[in-house]
Amino acid sequence: MALPKAKTDATDARLDGLSLPEGAAWASAAREAAMGRVRAMGLPDRRDEYWKYTRPDTLVQAEVQAAAVFEADEGPMYDGVDRLQIVFVDGKFDEGASDDLSLEGVSIERLSDAAEKDIHWAKDVYGVLEERGQTPVERPLAALNTALAEDGLLIHVTGRVSKPINLIYHHRSETSDAILHHVIKLDEGADLTVLENGPAAARFNKVMEVDVADGAGFHHVRTQGRDHERRAATHIFARLGKESTFKTFTLTVNGVLTRNECVVEMLGDDAAAHIAGACVGDGDFHHDDTVFVTHDAVNCESRQVFKKVLRNGARGVFQGKILVKPGAQKTDGYQISQSLLLDDDSEFDAKPELEIYADDVACSHGSTSGAIDEDGLFYLRARGVPKEIATDLLTLAFLAEAVQEIEDETLREELVGRLDAWLQRRRG
């Protein structure tokens, strides 16, 4: 079906003058195919069903809206964790600030270096999972990323990596427009934890493709913030093999616009995928979690757990779907999205979906939105706890179910501590 002329014209105007990065044949072919997808789909607009609740205008326009650089007033994230640190500044790799990329059980390369090699393992993953994730829902911003990304990491995991890899994103320019593309391939039985933190840029487009082989485990914890004016569109595309594990958690604080998409294909029996997130929004804040999990194997488990705390007119969105294909018997799919609205001006829009073509499954979804627990607030106030502190305690308790999806206790405590500190700072 031909695109509407208005959409074609808008897409052509945005792409006019852009050129694809140079590289070896495999990289050039992937980029050209991705650009072809962008032109065929058109860049998103409000008439697209999956952008019904979120305006994509500032994510696709040529001009970057300036975002003031937030001056950090706290220590580095994950500072108490032994980790390998890799730093990007406004979307560019900072070698001087990064650790040596050597680590047992894993090889790490920059996309710009790997793309110049005639033969590379990334040929079978780069742009491949993103392209698979375009069906049945089109995700043109991800295809645009595959076409234009010049920097990012290619991580090949061959064993159980002894410490996490921490990707740190600094924002230094008020008009930075960053595009990063990471590819992570885990061999059979391998295990890796990836930590991400930082605002990254005034506008940020990031794709992470994760290929998890049989018996492998991927663990991901991400914090986004605390710049007030940043805009971001992120995508994770994951493919899971037999008896593999995929777990991701995202904490978002501040930001004018954030859209996090996660697309997971469960292709091997007995696999597990847990996708969770929590956000705290205040004022001019729009946060969108869009998730699509496909069960295409037997006895697989998926969990989607999302909590949003909104105040002063902030807006939250959750779009989550579980698709159970024919033959995917014994599927266990769970989905919950909840919001805590701290005033009458904030808004939460939820669109949970189940599409099931197998008869031996246990799938459920639910979504709720409400105010602070008045009974709990009364209980704390009656025992001398000031109202603002009592509200923060109940807020932390509300977010707990999502945070508990983080498997590592040290990381859980780190994020709860940060949340508590941010809430205290807001009171001050």
GROMACS .gro file of C-alpha atoms in nm:
model
  428
    1MET     CA    1   0.000   0.000   0.000
    2ALA     CA    2   0.136   0.340  -0.098
    3LEU     CA    3   0.209   0.587   0.178
    4PRO     CA    4   0.004   0.905   0.206
    5LYS     CA    5   0.169   1.185   0.013
    6ALA     CA    6   0.206   1.399   0.325
    7LYS     CA    7   0.400   1.123   0.497
    8THR     CA    8   0.618   1.056   0.194
    9ASP     CA    9   0.697   1.425   0.159
   10ALA     CA   10   0.782   1.460   0.529
   11THR     CA   11   1.009   1.154   0.516
   12ASP     CA   12   1.186   1.269   0.200
   13ALA     CA   13   1.241   1.613   0.352
   14ARG     CA   14   1.397   1.462   0.664
   15LEU     CA   15   1.625   1.227   0.468
   16ASP     CA   16   1.726   1.483   0.209
   17GLY     CA   17   2.100   1.542   0.220
   18LEU     CA   18   2.174   1.253   0.455
   19SER     CA   19   2.436   1.002   0.344
   20LEU     CA   20   2.499   0.652   0.472
   21PRO     CA   21   2.824   0.583   0.656
   22GLU     CA   22   3.088   0.405   0.450
   23GLY     CA   23   3.192   0.051   0.533
   24ALA     CA   24   3.261  -0.299   0.410
   25ALA     CA   25   3.008  -0.478   0.190
   26TRP     CA   26   2.814  -0.640   0.476
   27ALA     CA   27   2.775  -0.313   0.668
   28SER     CA   28   2.682  -0.113   0.358
   29ALA     CA   29   2.424  -0.374   0.258
   30ALA     CA   30   2.264  -0.365   0.605
   31ARG     CA   31   2.253   0.015   0.605
   32GLU     CA   32   2.109   0.039   0.254
   33ALA     CA   33   1.841  -0.219   0.336
   34ALA     CA   34   1.752  -0.027   0.652
   35MET     CA   35   1.722   0.300   0.463
   36GLY     CA   36   1.496   0.122   0.216
   37ARG     CA   37   1.274   0.019   0.508
   38VAL     CA   38   1.258   0.378   0.632
   39ARG     CA   39   1.146   0.505   0.293
   40ALA     CA   40   0.891   0.224   0.256
   41MET     CA   41   0.743   0.276   0.604
   42GLY     CA   42   0.781   0.651   0.631
   43LEU     CA   43   0.884   0.821   0.954
   44PRO     CA   44   0.622   0.806   1.230
   45ASP     CA   45   0.348   1.061   1.281
   46ARG     CA   46   0.048   1.089   1.509
   47ARG     CA   47  -0.177   0.902   1.265
   48ASP     CA   48   0.023   0.582   1.324
   49GLU     CA   49  -0.154   0.350   1.567
   50TYR     CA   50   0.158   0.286   1.777
   51TRP     CA   51   0.219   0.662   1.811
   52LYS     CA   52  -0.135   0.741   1.916
   53TYR     CA   53  -0.035   0.851   2.266
   54THR     CA   54   0.307   1.002   2.192
   55ARG     CA   55   0.395   1.285   1.955
   56PRO     CA   56   0.699   1.181   1.747
   57ASP     CA   57   0.754   1.525   1.594
   58THR     CA   58   1.065   1.624   1.789
   59LEU     CA   59   1.218   1.279   1.737
   60VAL     CA   60   1.200   1.296   1.357
   61GLN     CA   61   1.242   1.662   1.266
   62ALA     CA   62   1.573   1.777   1.122
   63GLU     CA   63   1.635   2.041   1.388
   64VAL     CA   64   1.728   1.933   1.738
   65GLN     CA   65   1.548   2.117   2.015
   66ALA     CA   66   1.806   2.244   2.260
   67ALA     CA   67   1.829   2.067   2.594
   68ALA     CA   68   2.010   2.233   2.882
   69VAL     CA   69   2.295   2.027   3.025
   70PHE     CA   70   2.209   1.908   3.373
   71GLU     CA   71   2.491   1.956   3.620
   72ALA     CA   72   2.542   1.635   3.817
   73ASP     CA   73   2.497   1.674   4.191
   74GLU     CA   74   2.552   1.314   4.293
   75GLY     CA   75   2.816   1.043   4.270
   76PRO     CA   76   2.854   0.813   3.969
   77MET     CA   77   2.597   0.539   3.919
   78TYR     CA   78   2.702   0.184   4.015
   79ASP     CA   79   3.013   0.324   4.186
   80GLY     CA   80   3.016   0.040   4.436
   81VAL     CA   81   3.011  -0.227   4.162
   82ASP     CA   82   3.328  -0.370   4.006
   83ARG     CA   83   3.261  -0.306   3.638
   84LEU     CA   84   3.421  -0.233   3.303
   85GLN     CA   85   3.335   0.126   3.210
   86ILE     CA   86   3.285   0.242   2.850
   87VAL     CA   87   3.207   0.611   2.806
   88PHE     CA   88   3.027   0.795   2.527
   89VAL     CA   89   2.999   1.175   2.515
   90ASP     CA   90   2.711   1.308   2.304
   91GLY     CA   91   2.707   0.975   2.121
   92LYS     CA   92   3.083   0.956   2.055
   93PHE     CA   93   3.314   0.697   2.210
   94ASP     CA   94   3.553   0.856   2.463
   95GLU     CA   95   3.859   0.634   2.468
   96GLY     CA   96   4.040   0.841   2.729
   97ALA     CA   97   3.758   0.812   2.982
   98SER     CA   98   3.692   0.442   2.913
   99ASP     CA   99   3.859   0.135   3.057
  100ASP     CA  100   4.063  -0.101   2.844
  101LEU     CA  101   3.816  -0.308   2.641
  102SER     CA  102   3.986  -0.639   2.723
  103LEU     CA  103   3.784  -0.872   2.945
  104GLU     CA  104   3.792  -1.250   2.973
  105GLY     CA  105   3.503  -1.427   2.805
  106VAL     CA  106   3.404  -1.137   2.581
  107SER     CA  107   3.533  -0.938   2.285
  108ILE     CA  108   3.435  -0.571   2.245
  109GLU     CA  109   3.476  -0.364   1.929
  110ARG     CA  110   3.352  -0.029   1.810
  111LEU     CA  111   3.097  -0.039   1.531
  112SER     CA  112   3.306   0.203   1.325
  113ASP     CA  113   3.606  -0.034   1.334
  114ALA     CA  114   3.411  -0.355   1.273
  115ALA     CA  115   3.216  -0.205   0.983
  116GLU     CA  116   3.541  -0.168   0.787
  117LYS     CA  117   3.622  -0.540   0.804
  118ASP     CA  118   3.523  -0.758   0.510
  119ILE     CA  119   3.427  -1.052   0.732
  120HIS     CA  120   3.267  -1.010   1.072
  121TRP     CA  121   3.030  -1.208   1.294
  122ALA     CA  122   2.801  -0.906   1.325
  123LYS     CA  123   2.682  -0.961   0.968
  124ASP     CA  124   2.434  -1.217   1.102
  125VAL     CA  125   2.293  -0.983   1.369
  126TYR     CA  126   2.341  -0.617   1.275
  127GLY     CA  127   2.010  -0.494   1.139
  128VAL     CA  128   1.879  -0.852   1.128
  129LEU     CA  129   1.693  -0.849   1.460
  130GLU     CA  130   1.577  -0.494   1.397
  131GLU     CA  131   1.431  -0.601   1.061
  132ARG     CA  132   1.258  -0.901   1.221
  133GLY     CA  133   1.109  -0.663   1.477
  134GLN     CA  134   0.939  -0.458   1.205
  135THR     CA  135   0.666  -0.724   1.176
  136PRO     CA  136   0.381  -0.697   1.256
  137VAL     CA  137   0.447  -0.343   1.389
  138GLU     CA  138   0.662  -0.098   1.196
  139ARG     CA  139   0.936   0.076   1.392
  140PRO     CA  140   1.092   0.326   1.149
  141LEU     CA  141   1.306   0.508   1.404
  142ALA     CA  142   1.492   0.181   1.466
  143ALA     CA  143   1.546   0.131   1.093
  144LEU     CA  144   1.672   0.489   1.068
  145ASN     CA  145   1.920   0.409   1.343
  146THR     CA  146   2.050   0.098   1.161
  147ALA     CA  147   2.097   0.304   0.847
  148LEU     CA  148   2.278   0.601   1.000
  149ALA     CA  149   2.460   0.478   1.313
  150GLU     CA  150   2.836   0.525   1.298
  151ASP     CA  151   2.922   0.448   1.659
  152GLY     CA  152   2.826   0.182   1.909
  153LEU     CA  153   2.963  -0.146   2.039
  154LEU     CA  154   2.975  -0.500   1.903
  155ILE     CA  155   3.001  -0.737   2.198
  156HIS     CA  156   3.057  -1.109   2.147
  157VAL     CA  157   3.022  -1.312   2.467
  158THR     CA  158   3.182  -1.657   2.468
  159GLY     CA  159   3.167  -1.740   2.839
  160ARG     CA  160   3.046  -1.623   3.177
  161VAL     CA  161   3.176  -1.269   3.210
  162SER     CA  162   3.310  -1.197   3.559
  163LYS     CA  163   3.187  -0.838   3.591
  164PRO     CA  164   2.929  -0.612   3.429
  165ILE     CA  165   2.998  -0.391   3.130
  166ASN     CA  166   2.884  -0.038   3.211
  167LEU     CA  167   2.791   0.190   2.920
  168ILE     CA  168   2.801   0.551   3.041
  169TYR     CA  169   2.639   0.825   2.833
  170HIS     CA  170   2.738   1.187   2.902
  171HIS     CA  171   2.550   1.488   2.766
  172ARG     CA  172   2.771   1.793   2.709
  173SER     CA  173   2.624   1.986   2.413
  174GLU     CA  174   2.281   2.149   2.428
  175THR     CA  175   2.210   2.055   2.065
  176SER     CA  176   2.371   1.711   2.042
  177ASP     CA  177   2.192   1.455   1.826
  178ALA     CA  178   2.327   1.109   1.911
  179ILE     CA  179   2.269   0.780   1.729
  180LEU     CA  180   2.419   0.465   1.880
  181HIS     CA  181   2.375   0.104   1.774
  182HIS     CA  182   2.494  -0.184   1.993
  183VAL     CA  183   2.500  -0.552   1.895
  184ILE     CA  184   2.539  -0.820   2.164
  185LYS     CA  185   2.578  -1.186   2.073
  186LEU     CA  186   2.588  -1.447   2.351
  187ASP     CA  187   2.715  -1.793   2.262
  188GLU     CA  188   2.566  -2.108   2.410
  189GLY     CA  189   2.592  -2.106   2.791
  190ALA     CA  190   2.740  -1.755   2.805
  191ASP     CA  191   2.631  -1.495   3.059
  192LEU     CA  192   2.660  -1.115   3.063
  193THR     CA  193   2.533  -0.819   3.263
  194VAL     CA  194   2.512  -0.479   3.092
  195LEU     CA  195   2.459  -0.158   3.289
  196GLU     CA  196   2.363   0.169   3.119
  197ASN     CA  197   2.331   0.515   3.265
  198GLY     CA  198   2.325   0.877   3.165
  199PRO     CA  199   2.116   1.115   2.953
  200ALA     CA  200   2.337   1.071   2.641
  201ALA     CA  201   2.239   1.380   2.438
  202ALA     CA  202   1.980   1.647   2.375
  203ARG     CA  203   1.819   1.395   2.137
  204PHE     CA  204   1.911   1.028   2.153
  205ASN     CA  205   1.825   0.741   1.918
  206LYS     CA  206   1.962   0.407   2.035
  207VAL     CA  207   1.918   0.048   1.918
  208MET     CA  208   2.045  -0.260   2.100
  209GLU     CA  209   2.021  -0.600   1.926
  210VAL     CA  210   2.069  -0.896   2.160
  211ASP     CA  211   2.106  -1.251   2.029
  212VAL     CA  212   2.086  -1.498   2.320
  213ALA     CA  213   2.187  -1.854   2.229
  214ASP     CA  214   2.073  -2.175   2.401
  215GLY     CA  215   2.133  -2.174   2.775
  216ALA     CA  216   2.276  -1.821   2.777
  217GLY     CA  217   2.176  -1.537   3.008
  218PHE     CA  218   2.153  -1.164   2.945
  219HIS     CA  219   2.090  -0.920   3.231
  220HIS     CA  220   2.037  -0.549   3.168
  221VAL     CA  221   1.986  -0.259   3.408
  222ARG     CA  222   1.947   0.093   3.273
  223THR     CA  223   1.896   0.434   3.434
  224GLN     CA  224   1.785   0.731   3.224
  225GLY     CA  225   1.817   1.082   3.362
  226ARG     CA  226   1.833   1.325   3.517
  227ASP     CA  227   1.842   1.595   3.246
  228HIS     CA  228   1.510   1.776   3.242
  229GLU     CA  229   1.493   1.865   2.871
  230ARG     CA  230   1.636   1.562   2.690
  231ARG     CA  231   1.446   1.354   2.434
  232ALA     CA  232   1.512   0.987   2.366
  233ALA     CA  233   1.385   0.695   2.157
  234THR     CA  234   1.541   0.361   2.243
  235HIS     CA  235   1.485   0.010   2.107
  236ILE     CA  236   1.590  -0.332   2.229
  237PHE     CA  237   1.546  -0.627   1.991
  238ALA     CA  238   1.613  -0.969   2.144
  239ARG     CA  239   1.610  -1.325   2.007
  240LEU     CA  240   1.607  -1.607   2.263
  241GLY     CA  241   1.722  -1.963   2.219
  242LYS     CA  242   1.639  -2.277   2.415
  243GLU     CA  243   1.657  -2.246   2.798
  244SER     CA  244   1.793  -1.893   2.770
  245THR     CA  245   1.723  -1.595   2.996
  246PHE     CA  246   1.669  -1.231   2.907
  247LYS     CA  247   1.606  -0.972   3.180
  248THR     CA  248   1.593  -0.596   3.141
  249PHE     CA  249   1.497  -0.317   3.382
  250THR     CA  250   1.484   0.057   3.315
  251LEU     CA  251   1.451   0.342   3.563
  252THR     CA  252   1.366   0.684   3.417
  253VAL     CA  253   1.366   1.016   3.600
  254ASN     CA  254   1.304   1.350   3.424
  255GLY     CA  255   1.323   1.418   3.052
  256VAL     CA  256   1.070   1.593   2.829
  257LEU     CA  257   1.011   1.286   2.612
  258THR     CA  258   1.122   0.925   2.645
  259ARG     CA  259   1.000   0.629   2.442
  260ASN     CA  260   1.148   0.289   2.524
  261GLU     CA  261   1.058  -0.001   2.298
  262CYS     CA  262   1.141  -0.365   2.367
  263VAL     CA  263   1.075  -0.640   2.112
  264VAL     CA  264   1.145  -0.999   2.218
  265GLU     CA  265   1.118  -1.321   2.015
  266MET     CA  266   1.118  -1.643   2.216
  267LEU     CA  267   1.224  -1.907   1.962
  268GLY     CA  268   1.364  -2.179   2.189
  269ASP     CA  269   1.174  -2.398   2.435
  270ASP     CA  270   1.192  -2.320   2.809
  271ALA     CA  271   1.318  -1.964   2.764
  272ALA     CA  272   1.237  -1.676   3.001
  273ALA     CA  273   1.204  -1.303   2.933
  274HIS     CA  274   1.143  -1.042   3.202
  275ILE     CA  275   1.093  -0.679   3.094
  276ALA     CA  276   1.036  -0.422   3.367
  277GLY     CA  277   1.049  -0.049   3.421
  278ALA     CA  278   0.980   0.229   3.666
  279CYS     CA  279   0.959   0.602   3.613
  280VAL     CA  280   0.912   0.912   3.824
  281GLY     CA  281   0.780   1.209   3.628
  282ASP     CA  282   0.718   1.568   3.731
  283GLY     CA  283   0.573   1.849   3.519
  284ASP     CA  284   0.667   1.858   3.150
  285PHE     CA  285   0.739   1.484   3.133
  286HIS     CA  286   0.617   1.225   2.884
  287HIS     CA  287   0.723   0.862   2.922
  288ASP     CA  288   0.620   0.578   2.688
  289ASP     CA  289   0.697   0.208   2.732
  290THR     CA  290   0.605   0.000   2.427
  291VAL     CA  291   0.666  -0.377   2.449
  292PHE     CA  292   0.600  -0.666   2.211
  293VAL     CA  293   0.677  -1.024   2.322
  294THR     CA  294   0.632  -1.315   2.081
  295HIS     CA  295   0.607  -1.670   2.215
  296ASP     CA  296   0.705  -1.910   1.938
  297ALA     CA  297   0.825  -2.208   2.142
  298VAL     CA  298   0.702  -2.444   2.413
  299ASN     CA  299   0.703  -2.379   2.789
  300CYS     CA  300   0.834  -2.023   2.780
  301GLU     CA  301   0.777  -1.756   3.043
  302SER     CA  302   0.746  -1.381   2.996
  303ARG     CA  303   0.684  -1.102   3.248
  304GLN     CA  304   0.611  -0.737   3.185
  305VAL     CA  305   0.604  -0.521   3.499
  306PHE     CA  306   0.580  -0.141   3.467
  307LYS     CA  307   0.517   0.123   3.733
  308LYS     CA  308   0.488   0.500   3.679
  309VAL     CA  309   0.464   0.778   3.937
  310LEU     CA  310   0.334   1.103   3.786
  311ARG     CA  311   0.269   1.452   3.921
  312ASN     CA  312   0.219   1.815   3.811
  313GLY     CA  313   0.072   1.723   3.472
  314ALA     CA  314   0.321   1.449   3.379
  315ARG     CA  315   0.202   1.183   3.135
  316GLY     CA  316   0.280   0.812   3.115
  317VAL     CA  317   0.205   0.558   2.842
  318PHE     CA  318   0.221   0.179   2.835
  319GLN     CA  319   0.160  -0.031   2.525
  320GLY     CA  320   0.233  -0.397   2.584
  321LYS     CA  321   0.148  -0.702   2.378
  322ILE     CA  322   0.193  -1.075   2.420
  323LEU     CA  323   0.160  -1.279   2.100
  324VAL     CA  324   0.136  -1.656   2.142
  325LYS     CA  325   0.184  -1.834   1.811
  326PRO     CA  326   0.032  -2.173   1.717
  327GLY     CA  327   0.225  -2.453   1.884
  328ALA     CA  328   0.362  -2.235   2.165
  329GLN     CA  329   0.195  -2.452   2.429
  330LYS     CA  330   0.262  -2.420   2.803
  331THR     CA  331   0.318  -2.045   2.762
  332ASP     CA  332   0.319  -1.843   3.083
  333GLY     CA  333   0.271  -1.476   2.999
  334TYR     CA  334   0.218  -1.207   3.264
  335GLN     CA  335   0.171  -0.835   3.211
  336ILE     CA  336   0.096  -0.558   3.459
  337SER     CA  337   0.110  -0.180   3.421
  338GLN     CA  338   0.019   0.057   3.701
  339SER     CA  339   0.039   0.428   3.763
  340LEU     CA  340   0.033   0.638   4.077
  341LEU     CA  341  -0.111   0.982   4.003
  342LEU     CA  342  -0.013   1.234   4.269
  343ASP     CA  343  -0.251   1.504   4.141
  344ASP     CA  344  -0.551   1.551   3.914
  345ASP     CA  345  -0.350   1.698   3.626
  346SER     CA  346  -0.137   1.392   3.543
  347GLU     CA  347  -0.241   1.122   3.297
  348PHE     CA  348  -0.172   0.756   3.231
  349ASP     CA  349  -0.270   0.581   2.905
  350ALA     CA  350  -0.250   0.201   2.888
  351LYS     CA  351  -0.306  -0.039   2.600
  352PRO     CA  352  -0.242  -0.399   2.714
  353GLU     CA  353  -0.297  -0.672   2.454
  354LEU     CA  354  -0.306  -1.050   2.433
  355GLU     CA  355  -0.321  -1.240   2.103
  356ILE     CA  356  -0.324  -1.617   2.156
  357TYR     CA  357  -0.327  -1.900   1.902
  358ALA     CA  358  -0.250  -2.190   2.139
  359ASP     CA  359  -0.490  -2.357   2.381
  360ASP     CA  360  -0.265  -2.467   2.669
  361VAL     CA  361  -0.148  -2.133   2.806
  362ALA     CA  362  -0.163  -1.919   3.120
  363CYS     CA  363  -0.168  -1.556   3.013
  364SER     CA  364  -0.292  -1.250   3.200
  365HIS     CA  365  -0.273  -0.876   3.184
  366GLY     CA  366  -0.391  -0.591   3.397
  367SER     CA  367  -0.364  -0.215   3.425
  368THR     CA  368  -0.461   0.020   3.706
  369SER     CA  369  -0.432   0.390   3.775
  370GLY     CA  370  -0.500   0.560   4.104
  371ALA     CA  371  -0.407   0.808   4.373
  372ILE     CA  372  -0.192   0.761   4.681
  373ASP     CA  373  -0.318   0.503   4.930
  374GLU     CA  374  -0.510   0.718   5.178
  375ASP     CA  375  -0.519   0.445   5.442
  376GLY     CA  376  -0.143   0.402   5.422
  377LEU     CA  377  -0.093   0.778   5.430
  378PHE     CA  378  -0.318   0.811   5.736
  379TYR     CA  379  -0.133   0.529   5.911
  380LEU     CA  380   0.205   0.698   5.863
  381ARG     CA  381   0.076   1.047   5.947
  382ALA     CA  382  -0.083   0.913   6.267
  383ARG     CA  383   0.263   0.795   6.374
  384GLY     CA  384   0.423   1.133   6.328
  385VAL     CA  385   0.559   1.097   5.975
  386PRO     CA  386   0.531   1.427   5.781
  387LYS     CA  387   0.302   1.413   5.478
  388GLU     CA  388   0.577   1.460   5.215
  389ILE     CA  389   0.797   1.190   5.368
  390ALA     CA  390   0.499   0.955   5.402
  391THR     CA  391   0.413   1.013   5.036
  392ASP     CA  392   0.767   0.925   4.932
  393LEU     CA  393   0.765   0.608   5.141
  394LEU     CA  394   0.443   0.497   4.976
  395THR     CA  395   0.588   0.588   4.636
  396LEU     CA  396   0.889   0.365   4.697
  397ALA     CA  397   0.660   0.082   4.808
  398PHE     CA  398   0.453   0.126   4.492
  399LEU     CA  399   0.763   0.098   4.270
  400ALA     CA  400   0.898  -0.203   4.458
  401GLU     CA  401   0.740  -0.475   4.239
  402ALA     CA  402   0.916  -0.342   3.930
  403VAL     CA  403   1.249  -0.290   4.104
  404GLN     CA  404   1.234  -0.646   4.241
  405GLU     CA  405   1.267  -0.771   3.884
  406ILE     CA  406   1.638  -0.683   3.910
  407GLU     CA  407   1.807  -1.010   3.997
  408ASP     CA  408   2.125  -0.869   4.155
  409GLU     CA  409   2.063  -0.749   4.511
  410THR     CA  410   2.346  -0.495   4.501
  411LEU     CA  411   2.201  -0.332   4.191
  412ARG     CA  412   1.853  -0.333   4.344
  413GLU     CA  413   1.978  -0.153   4.652
  414GLU     CA  414   2.169   0.097   4.438
  415LEU     CA  415   1.855   0.194   4.245
  416VAL     CA  416   1.633   0.211   4.552
  417GLY     CA  417   1.891   0.436   4.716
  418ARG     CA  418   1.897   0.664   4.411
  419LEU     CA  419   1.520   0.681   4.401
  420ASP     CA  420   1.507   0.770   4.769
  421ALA     CA  421   1.770   1.041   4.721
  422TRP     CA  422   1.589   1.188   4.420
  423LEU     CA  423   1.262   1.200   4.610
  424GLN     CA  424   1.433   1.367   4.907
  425ARG     CA  425   1.598   1.622   4.677
  426ARG     CA  426   1.259   1.705   4.526
  427ARG     CA  427   1.123   1.775   4.874
  428GLY     CA  428   1.410   2.012   4.938
   0.00000   0.00000   0.00000
